[in-house]
Tab-separated table of C-alpha atoms and ligand atoms in Angstrom:
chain	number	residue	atom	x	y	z
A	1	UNK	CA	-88.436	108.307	-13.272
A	2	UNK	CA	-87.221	107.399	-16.918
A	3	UNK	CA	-85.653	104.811	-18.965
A	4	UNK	CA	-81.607	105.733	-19.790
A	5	UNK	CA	-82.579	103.712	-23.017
A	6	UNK	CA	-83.476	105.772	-26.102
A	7	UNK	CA	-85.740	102.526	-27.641
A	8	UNK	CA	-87.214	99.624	-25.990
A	9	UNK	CA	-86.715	96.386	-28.566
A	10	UNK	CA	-86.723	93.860	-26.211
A	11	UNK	CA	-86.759	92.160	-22.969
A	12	UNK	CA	-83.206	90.368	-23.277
A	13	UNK	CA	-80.811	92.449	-21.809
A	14	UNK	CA	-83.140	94.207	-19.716
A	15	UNK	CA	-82.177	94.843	-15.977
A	16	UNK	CA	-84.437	93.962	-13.296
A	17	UNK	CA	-84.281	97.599	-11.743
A	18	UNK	CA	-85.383	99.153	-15.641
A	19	UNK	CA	-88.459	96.124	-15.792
A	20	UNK	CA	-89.565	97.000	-11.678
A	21	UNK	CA	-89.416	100.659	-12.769
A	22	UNK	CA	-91.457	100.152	-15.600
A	23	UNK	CA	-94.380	98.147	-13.809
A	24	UNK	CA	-94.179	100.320	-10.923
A	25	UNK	CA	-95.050	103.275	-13.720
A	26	UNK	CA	-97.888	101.260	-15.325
A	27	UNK	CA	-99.473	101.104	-12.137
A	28	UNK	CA	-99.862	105.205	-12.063
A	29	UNK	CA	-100.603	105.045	-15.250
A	30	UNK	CA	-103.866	102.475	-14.590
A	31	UNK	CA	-105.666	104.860	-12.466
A	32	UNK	CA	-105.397	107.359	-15.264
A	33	UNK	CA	-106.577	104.723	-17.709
A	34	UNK	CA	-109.324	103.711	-14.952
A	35	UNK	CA	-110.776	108.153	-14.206
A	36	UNK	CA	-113.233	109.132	-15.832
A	37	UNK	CA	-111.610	111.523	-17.129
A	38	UNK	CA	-108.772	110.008	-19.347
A	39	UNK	CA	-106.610	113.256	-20.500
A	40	UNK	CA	-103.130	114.131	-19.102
A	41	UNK	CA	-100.490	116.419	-20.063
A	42	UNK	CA	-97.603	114.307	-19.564
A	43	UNK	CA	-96.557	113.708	-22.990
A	44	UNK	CA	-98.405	117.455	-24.306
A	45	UNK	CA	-96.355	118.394	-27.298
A	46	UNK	CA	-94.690	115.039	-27.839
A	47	UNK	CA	-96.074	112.727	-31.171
A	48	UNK	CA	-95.991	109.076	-31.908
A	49	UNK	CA	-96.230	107.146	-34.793
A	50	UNK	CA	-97.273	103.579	-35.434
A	51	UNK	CA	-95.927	101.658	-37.975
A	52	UNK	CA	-97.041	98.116	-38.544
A	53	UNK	CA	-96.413	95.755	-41.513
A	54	UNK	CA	-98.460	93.094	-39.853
A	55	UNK	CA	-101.661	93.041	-38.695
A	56	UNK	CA	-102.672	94.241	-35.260
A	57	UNK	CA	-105.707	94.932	-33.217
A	58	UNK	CA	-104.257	95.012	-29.802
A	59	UNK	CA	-100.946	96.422	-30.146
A	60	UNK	CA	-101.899	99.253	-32.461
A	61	UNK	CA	-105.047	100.442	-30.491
A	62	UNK	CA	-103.844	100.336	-27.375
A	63	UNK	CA	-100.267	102.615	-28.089
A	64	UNK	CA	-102.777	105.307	-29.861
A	65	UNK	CA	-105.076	105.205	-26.774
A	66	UNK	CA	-102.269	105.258	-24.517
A	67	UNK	CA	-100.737	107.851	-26.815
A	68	UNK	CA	-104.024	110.187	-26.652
A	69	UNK	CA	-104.969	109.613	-23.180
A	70	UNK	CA	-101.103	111.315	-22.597
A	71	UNK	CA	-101.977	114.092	-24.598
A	72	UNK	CA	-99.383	113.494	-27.426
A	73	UNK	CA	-100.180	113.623	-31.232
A	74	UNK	CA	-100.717	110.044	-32.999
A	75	UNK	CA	-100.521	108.935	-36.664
A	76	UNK	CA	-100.808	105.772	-37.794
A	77	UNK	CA	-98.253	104.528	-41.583
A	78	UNK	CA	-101.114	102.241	-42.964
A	79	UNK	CA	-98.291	100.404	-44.894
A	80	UNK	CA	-100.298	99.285	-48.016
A	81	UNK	CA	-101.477	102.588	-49.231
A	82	UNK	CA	-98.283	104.290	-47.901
A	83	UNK	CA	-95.198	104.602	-50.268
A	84	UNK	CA	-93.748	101.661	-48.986
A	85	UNK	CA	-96.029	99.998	-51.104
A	86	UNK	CA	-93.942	101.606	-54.155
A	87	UNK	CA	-91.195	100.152	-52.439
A	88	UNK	CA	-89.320	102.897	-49.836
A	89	UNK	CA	-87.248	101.075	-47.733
A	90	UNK	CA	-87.716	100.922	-43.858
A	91	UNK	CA	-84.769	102.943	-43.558
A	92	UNK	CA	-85.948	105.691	-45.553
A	93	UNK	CA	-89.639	105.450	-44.350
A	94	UNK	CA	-88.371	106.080	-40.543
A	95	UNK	CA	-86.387	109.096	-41.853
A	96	UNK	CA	-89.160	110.454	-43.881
A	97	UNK	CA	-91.409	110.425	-40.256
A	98	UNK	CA	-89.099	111.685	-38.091
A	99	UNK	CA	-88.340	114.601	-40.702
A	100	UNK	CA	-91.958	115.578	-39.727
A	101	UNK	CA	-90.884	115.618	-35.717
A	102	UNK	CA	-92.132	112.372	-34.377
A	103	UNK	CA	-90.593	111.788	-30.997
A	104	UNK	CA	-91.870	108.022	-30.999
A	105	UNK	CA	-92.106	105.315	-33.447
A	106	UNK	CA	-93.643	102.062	-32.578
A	107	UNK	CA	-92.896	99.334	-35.346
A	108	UNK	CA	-94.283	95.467	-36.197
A	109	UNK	CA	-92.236	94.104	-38.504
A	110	UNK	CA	-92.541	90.237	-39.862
A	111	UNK	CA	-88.697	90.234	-40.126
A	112	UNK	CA	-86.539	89.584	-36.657
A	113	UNK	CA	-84.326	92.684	-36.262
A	114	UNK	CA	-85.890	95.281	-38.449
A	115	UNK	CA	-86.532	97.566	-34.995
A	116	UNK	CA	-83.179	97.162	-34.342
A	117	UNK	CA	-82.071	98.415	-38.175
A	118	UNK	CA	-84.648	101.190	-38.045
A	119	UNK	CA	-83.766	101.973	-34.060
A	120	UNK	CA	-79.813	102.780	-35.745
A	121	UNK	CA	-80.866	105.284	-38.460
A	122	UNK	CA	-83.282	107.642	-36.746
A	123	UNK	CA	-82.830	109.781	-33.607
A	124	UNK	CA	-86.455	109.111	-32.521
A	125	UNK	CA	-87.211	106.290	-29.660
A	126	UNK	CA	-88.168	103.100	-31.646
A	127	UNK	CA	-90.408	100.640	-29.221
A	128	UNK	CA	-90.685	97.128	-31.102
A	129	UNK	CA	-94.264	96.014	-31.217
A	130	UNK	CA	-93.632	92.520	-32.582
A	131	UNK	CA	-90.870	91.178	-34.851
A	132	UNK	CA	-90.925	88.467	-36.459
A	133	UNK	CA	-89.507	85.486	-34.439
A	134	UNK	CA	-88.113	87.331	-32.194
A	135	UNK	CA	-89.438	89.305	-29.189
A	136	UNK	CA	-92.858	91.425	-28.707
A	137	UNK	CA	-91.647	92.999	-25.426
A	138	UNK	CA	-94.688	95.142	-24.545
A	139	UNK	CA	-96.563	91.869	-24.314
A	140	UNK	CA	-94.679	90.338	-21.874
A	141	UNK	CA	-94.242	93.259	-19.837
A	142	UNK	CA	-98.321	93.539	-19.674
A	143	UNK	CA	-98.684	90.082	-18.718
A	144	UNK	CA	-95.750	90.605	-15.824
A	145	UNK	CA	-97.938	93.743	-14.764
A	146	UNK	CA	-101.071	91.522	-14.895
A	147	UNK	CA	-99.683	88.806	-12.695
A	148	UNK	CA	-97.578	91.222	-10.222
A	149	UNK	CA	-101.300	92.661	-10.013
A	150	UNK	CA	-103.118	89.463	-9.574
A	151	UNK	CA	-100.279	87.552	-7.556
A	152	UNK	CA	-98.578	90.552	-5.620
A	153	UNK	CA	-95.146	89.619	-7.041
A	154	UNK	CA	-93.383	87.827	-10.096
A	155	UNK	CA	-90.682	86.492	-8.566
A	156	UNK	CA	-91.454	82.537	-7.356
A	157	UNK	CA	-94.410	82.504	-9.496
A	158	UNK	CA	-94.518	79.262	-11.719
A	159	UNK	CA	-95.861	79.963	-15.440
A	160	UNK	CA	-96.436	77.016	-17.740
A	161	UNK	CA	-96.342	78.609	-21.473
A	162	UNK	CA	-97.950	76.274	-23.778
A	163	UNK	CA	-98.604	75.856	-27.622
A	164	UNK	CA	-96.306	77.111	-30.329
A	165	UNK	CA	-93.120	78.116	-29.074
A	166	UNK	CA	-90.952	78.166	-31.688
A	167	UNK	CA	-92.615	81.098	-33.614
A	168	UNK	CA	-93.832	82.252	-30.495
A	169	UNK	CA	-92.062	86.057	-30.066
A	170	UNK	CA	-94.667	86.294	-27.107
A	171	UNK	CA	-92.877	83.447	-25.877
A	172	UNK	CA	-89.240	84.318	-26.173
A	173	UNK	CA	-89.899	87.493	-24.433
A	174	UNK	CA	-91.648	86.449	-21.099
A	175	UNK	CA	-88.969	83.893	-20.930
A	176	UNK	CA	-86.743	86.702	-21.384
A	177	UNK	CA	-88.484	88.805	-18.750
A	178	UNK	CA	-89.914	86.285	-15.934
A	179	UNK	CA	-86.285	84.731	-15.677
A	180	UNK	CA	-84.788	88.205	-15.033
A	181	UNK	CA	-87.932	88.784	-12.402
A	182	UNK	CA	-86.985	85.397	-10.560
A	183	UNK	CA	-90.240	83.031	-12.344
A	184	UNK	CA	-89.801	79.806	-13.154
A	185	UNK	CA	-90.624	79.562	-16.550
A	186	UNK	CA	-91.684	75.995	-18.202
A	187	UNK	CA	-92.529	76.023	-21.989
A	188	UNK	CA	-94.877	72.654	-23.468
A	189	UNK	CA	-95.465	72.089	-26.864
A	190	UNK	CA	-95.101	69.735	-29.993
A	191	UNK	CA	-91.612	68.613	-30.660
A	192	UNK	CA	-92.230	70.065	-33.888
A	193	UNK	CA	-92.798	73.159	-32.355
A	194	UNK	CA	-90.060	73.468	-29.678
A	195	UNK	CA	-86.430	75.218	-30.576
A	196	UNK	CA	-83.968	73.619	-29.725
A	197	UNK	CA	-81.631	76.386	-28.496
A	198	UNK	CA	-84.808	77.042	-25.525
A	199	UNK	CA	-83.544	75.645	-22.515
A	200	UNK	CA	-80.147	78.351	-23.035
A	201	UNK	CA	-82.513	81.084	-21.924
A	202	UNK	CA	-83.741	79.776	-18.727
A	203	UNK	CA	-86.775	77.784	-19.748
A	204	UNK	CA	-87.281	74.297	-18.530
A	205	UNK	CA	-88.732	72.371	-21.494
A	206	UNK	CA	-91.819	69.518	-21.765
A	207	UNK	CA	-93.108	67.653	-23.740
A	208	UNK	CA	-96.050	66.932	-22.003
A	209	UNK	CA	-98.852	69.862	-21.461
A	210	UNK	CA	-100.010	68.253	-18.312
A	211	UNK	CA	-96.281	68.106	-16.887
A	212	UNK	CA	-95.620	71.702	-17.205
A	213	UNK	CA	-99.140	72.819	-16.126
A	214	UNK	CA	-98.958	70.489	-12.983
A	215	UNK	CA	-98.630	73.377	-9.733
A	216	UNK	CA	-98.509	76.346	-11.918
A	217	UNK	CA	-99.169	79.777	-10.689
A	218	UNK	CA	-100.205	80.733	-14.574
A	219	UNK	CA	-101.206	79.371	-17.385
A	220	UNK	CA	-100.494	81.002	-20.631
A	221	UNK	CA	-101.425	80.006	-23.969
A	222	UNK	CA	-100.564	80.796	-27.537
A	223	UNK	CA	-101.235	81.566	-30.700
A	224	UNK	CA	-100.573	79.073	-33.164
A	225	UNK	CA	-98.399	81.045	-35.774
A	226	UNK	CA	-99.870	79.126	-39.019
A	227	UNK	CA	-98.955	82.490	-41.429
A	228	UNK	CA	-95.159	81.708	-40.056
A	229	UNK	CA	-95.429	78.386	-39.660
A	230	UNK	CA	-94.074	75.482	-42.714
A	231	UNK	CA	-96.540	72.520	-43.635
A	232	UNK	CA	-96.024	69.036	-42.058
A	233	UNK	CA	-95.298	70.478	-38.138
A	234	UNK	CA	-98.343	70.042	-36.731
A	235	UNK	CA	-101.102	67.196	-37.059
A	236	UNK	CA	-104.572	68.020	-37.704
A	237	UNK	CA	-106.312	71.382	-35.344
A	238	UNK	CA	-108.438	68.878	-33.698
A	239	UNK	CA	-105.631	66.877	-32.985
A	240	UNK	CA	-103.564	69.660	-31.549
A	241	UNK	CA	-106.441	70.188	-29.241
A	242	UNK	CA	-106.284	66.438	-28.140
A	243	UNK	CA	-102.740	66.946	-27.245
A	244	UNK	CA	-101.586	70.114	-26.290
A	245	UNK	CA	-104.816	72.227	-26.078
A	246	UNK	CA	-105.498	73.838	-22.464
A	247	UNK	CA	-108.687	71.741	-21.495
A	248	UNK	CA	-110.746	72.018	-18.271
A	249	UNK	CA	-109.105	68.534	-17.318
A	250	UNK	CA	-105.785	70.096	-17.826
A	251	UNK	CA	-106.148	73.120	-15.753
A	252	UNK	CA	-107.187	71.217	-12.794
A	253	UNK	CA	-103.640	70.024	-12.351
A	254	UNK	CA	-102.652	73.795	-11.621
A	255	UNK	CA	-102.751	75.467	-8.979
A	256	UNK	CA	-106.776	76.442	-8.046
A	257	UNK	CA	-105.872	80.253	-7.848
A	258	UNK	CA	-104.025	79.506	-11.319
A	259	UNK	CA	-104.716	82.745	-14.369
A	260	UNK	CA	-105.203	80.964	-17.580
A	261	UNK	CA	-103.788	84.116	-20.032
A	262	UNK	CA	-103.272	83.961	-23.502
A	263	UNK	CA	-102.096	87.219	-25.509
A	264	UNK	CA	-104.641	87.206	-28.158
A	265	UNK	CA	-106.077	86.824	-30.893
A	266	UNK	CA	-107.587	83.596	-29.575
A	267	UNK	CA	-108.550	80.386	-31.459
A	268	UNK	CA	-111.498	79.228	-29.035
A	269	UNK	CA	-111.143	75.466	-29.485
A	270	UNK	CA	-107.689	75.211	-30.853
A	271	UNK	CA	-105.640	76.311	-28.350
A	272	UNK	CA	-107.862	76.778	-25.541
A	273	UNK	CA	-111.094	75.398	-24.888
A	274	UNK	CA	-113.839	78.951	-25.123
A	275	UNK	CA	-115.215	78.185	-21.686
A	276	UNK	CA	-111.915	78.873	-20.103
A	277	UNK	CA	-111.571	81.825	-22.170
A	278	UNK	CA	-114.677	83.404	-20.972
A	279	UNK	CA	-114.360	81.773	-17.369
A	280	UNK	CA	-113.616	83.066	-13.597
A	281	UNK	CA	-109.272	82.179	-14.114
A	282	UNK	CA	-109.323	84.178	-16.978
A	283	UNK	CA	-107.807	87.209	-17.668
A	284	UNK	CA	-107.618	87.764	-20.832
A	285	UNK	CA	-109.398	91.292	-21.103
A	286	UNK	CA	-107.589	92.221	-17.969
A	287	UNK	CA	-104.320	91.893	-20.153
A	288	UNK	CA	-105.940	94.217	-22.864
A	289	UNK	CA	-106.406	96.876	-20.728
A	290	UNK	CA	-103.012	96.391	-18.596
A	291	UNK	CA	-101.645	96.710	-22.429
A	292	UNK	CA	-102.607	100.031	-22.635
A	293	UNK	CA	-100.891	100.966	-18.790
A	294	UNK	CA	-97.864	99.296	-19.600
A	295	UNK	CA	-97.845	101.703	-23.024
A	296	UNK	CA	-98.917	104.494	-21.365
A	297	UNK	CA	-95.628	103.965	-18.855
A	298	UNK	CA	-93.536	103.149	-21.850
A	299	UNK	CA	-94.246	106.312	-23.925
A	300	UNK	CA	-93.857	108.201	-20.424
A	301	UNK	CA	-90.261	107.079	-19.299
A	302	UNK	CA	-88.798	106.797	-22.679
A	303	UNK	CA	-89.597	110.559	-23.815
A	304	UNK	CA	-88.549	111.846	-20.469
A	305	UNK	CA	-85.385	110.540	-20.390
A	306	UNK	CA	-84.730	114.539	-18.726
A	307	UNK	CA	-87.427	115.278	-17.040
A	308	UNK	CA	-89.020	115.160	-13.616
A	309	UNK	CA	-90.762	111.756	-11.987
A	310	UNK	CA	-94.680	111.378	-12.634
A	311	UNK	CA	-97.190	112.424	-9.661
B	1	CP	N1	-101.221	90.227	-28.648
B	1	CP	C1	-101.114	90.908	-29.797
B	1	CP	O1	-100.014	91.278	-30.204
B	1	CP	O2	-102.290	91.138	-30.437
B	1	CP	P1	-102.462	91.965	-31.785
B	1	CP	O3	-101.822	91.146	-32.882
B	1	CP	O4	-103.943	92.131	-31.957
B	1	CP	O5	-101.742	93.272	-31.618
């Protein structure tokens, strides 16, 4: 098993053979996650590097555990005390780390396309961990792995993805990779909030939260982006809630075996009311710790792009 790929920067253009062998790895990987003892060789002499010039709790933690429990070396660029707060460029910065012999750099970026730049310049696998707009492709592939867990199989499934789509890169990427596994995929938001260019990946769009939740197999919430987002597109947060929030009343219209997911961080009451985050349909945590599976699986295949299959 292994990736051809030498980076993984998003879910568009990604087969459905690469994504099956990917989730298929993750699930090894959880019963390593899950022993008691979490140590492995696999990825003994390899080293990864994190890179993140947004904030993170989820994404960063979770590719050093998975990195660690692996056995590779981790370091983490804390970008305000490193030099590119004398103003190295990104360029330079990945050259600079993988002069030190970093196999693996993992990059968040607020600017769509800067994996892409960096992934050009440096020999070492790049794996985007957010960018901008754009796509956050280790999230959607750990909520595919959480609902091929919970439902048996993506394809057919029916996920209603709710809130702020347009600087949604959580968004753009499930869309991305639930169309290519055979999901319907229905997005409901503000008008304010929708792109209009949506529908040209495969999602069918609403305008109404109870319309796209109606029959669902999942439920998935958002963030709303406000540090991306310009003044005057949304009404008041209590408003929002009114209209597009993911209520109790709401969630009865899916299906009663429906997940309610959201990627995190959470506002309890803004997007989501806090009983469904902490209640029996949700799995939210479950996500967190697929997160670190679906890393530990990434890491894996794209370092052994010559090497034997996992046991
Ligand atoms: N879901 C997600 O990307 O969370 P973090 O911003 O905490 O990494």
């Amino acid at each position: 098993m292994a990736l051809k790929r030498k980076d993984l920067l998003g879910l568009r253009g990604l087969t459905r053979e690469e994504i099956e062998e990917i989730l298929t790895t993750a699930e090894k990987m959880k019963s390593i996650l899950l022993s008691d003892v979490k140590k492995v060789s696999h990825l003994q002499g390899k080293s990864m590097v994190t890179l993140f010039y947004e904030n993170s709790t989820r994404t960063r933690f979770s590719f050093e555990f998975a990195a660690k429990y692996l056995g590779a070396h981790t370091a983490s660029v804390a970008v305000s005390s490193s030099s590119v707060a004398k103003g190295e460029s990104l360029i330079d910065t990945g050259k600079t780390i993988q002069s030190m012999g970093v196999d693996v750099i993992v990059i968040r970026h607020p600017m769509s396309g800067a994996p892409h730049l960096l992934a050009k310049h440096v020999l070492a696998s790049v794996i985007n961990a957010g960018d901008g707009i754009n796509e956050h492709p280790t999230q959607a592939l750990l909520d595919m792995f959480t609902m091929k867990q919970k439902k048996g199989a993506i394809d057919g499934l029916k996920v209603a993805i709710i809130g702020d789509i347009l600087h949604s890169r959580v968004a753009r990427s499930n869309i991305w990779g639930l169309t290519t596994m055979g999901a319907e995929v229905r997005v409901a938001g503000p008008p304010t909030l929708m792109p209009p260019d949506i529908e040209k990946m495969g999602a069918k769009v609403f305008y109404r939260v109870e319309e796209a939740i109606r029959g669902a197999d999942v439920v998935m919430g958002l963030r709303l982006q406000r540090e991306r987002q310009q003044k005057g597109l949304l009404p008041s947060l209590r408003e929002y809630m009114h209209l597009f929030g993911i209520t109790e009343e709401r969630i009865r219209l899916a299906k009663k075996d429906a997940l309610i997911m959201h990627p995190g961080p959470v506002n309890r009451g803004v997007e989501i009311s806090s009983d469904l985050v902490d209640g029996a349909q949700s799995v939210i945590n479950e996500q967190v710790t697929n997160g670190v599976a679906i890393r530990m699986a990434l890491l894996y295949l794209l370092t052994r792009r010559n090497h034997d299959a996992v046991h």
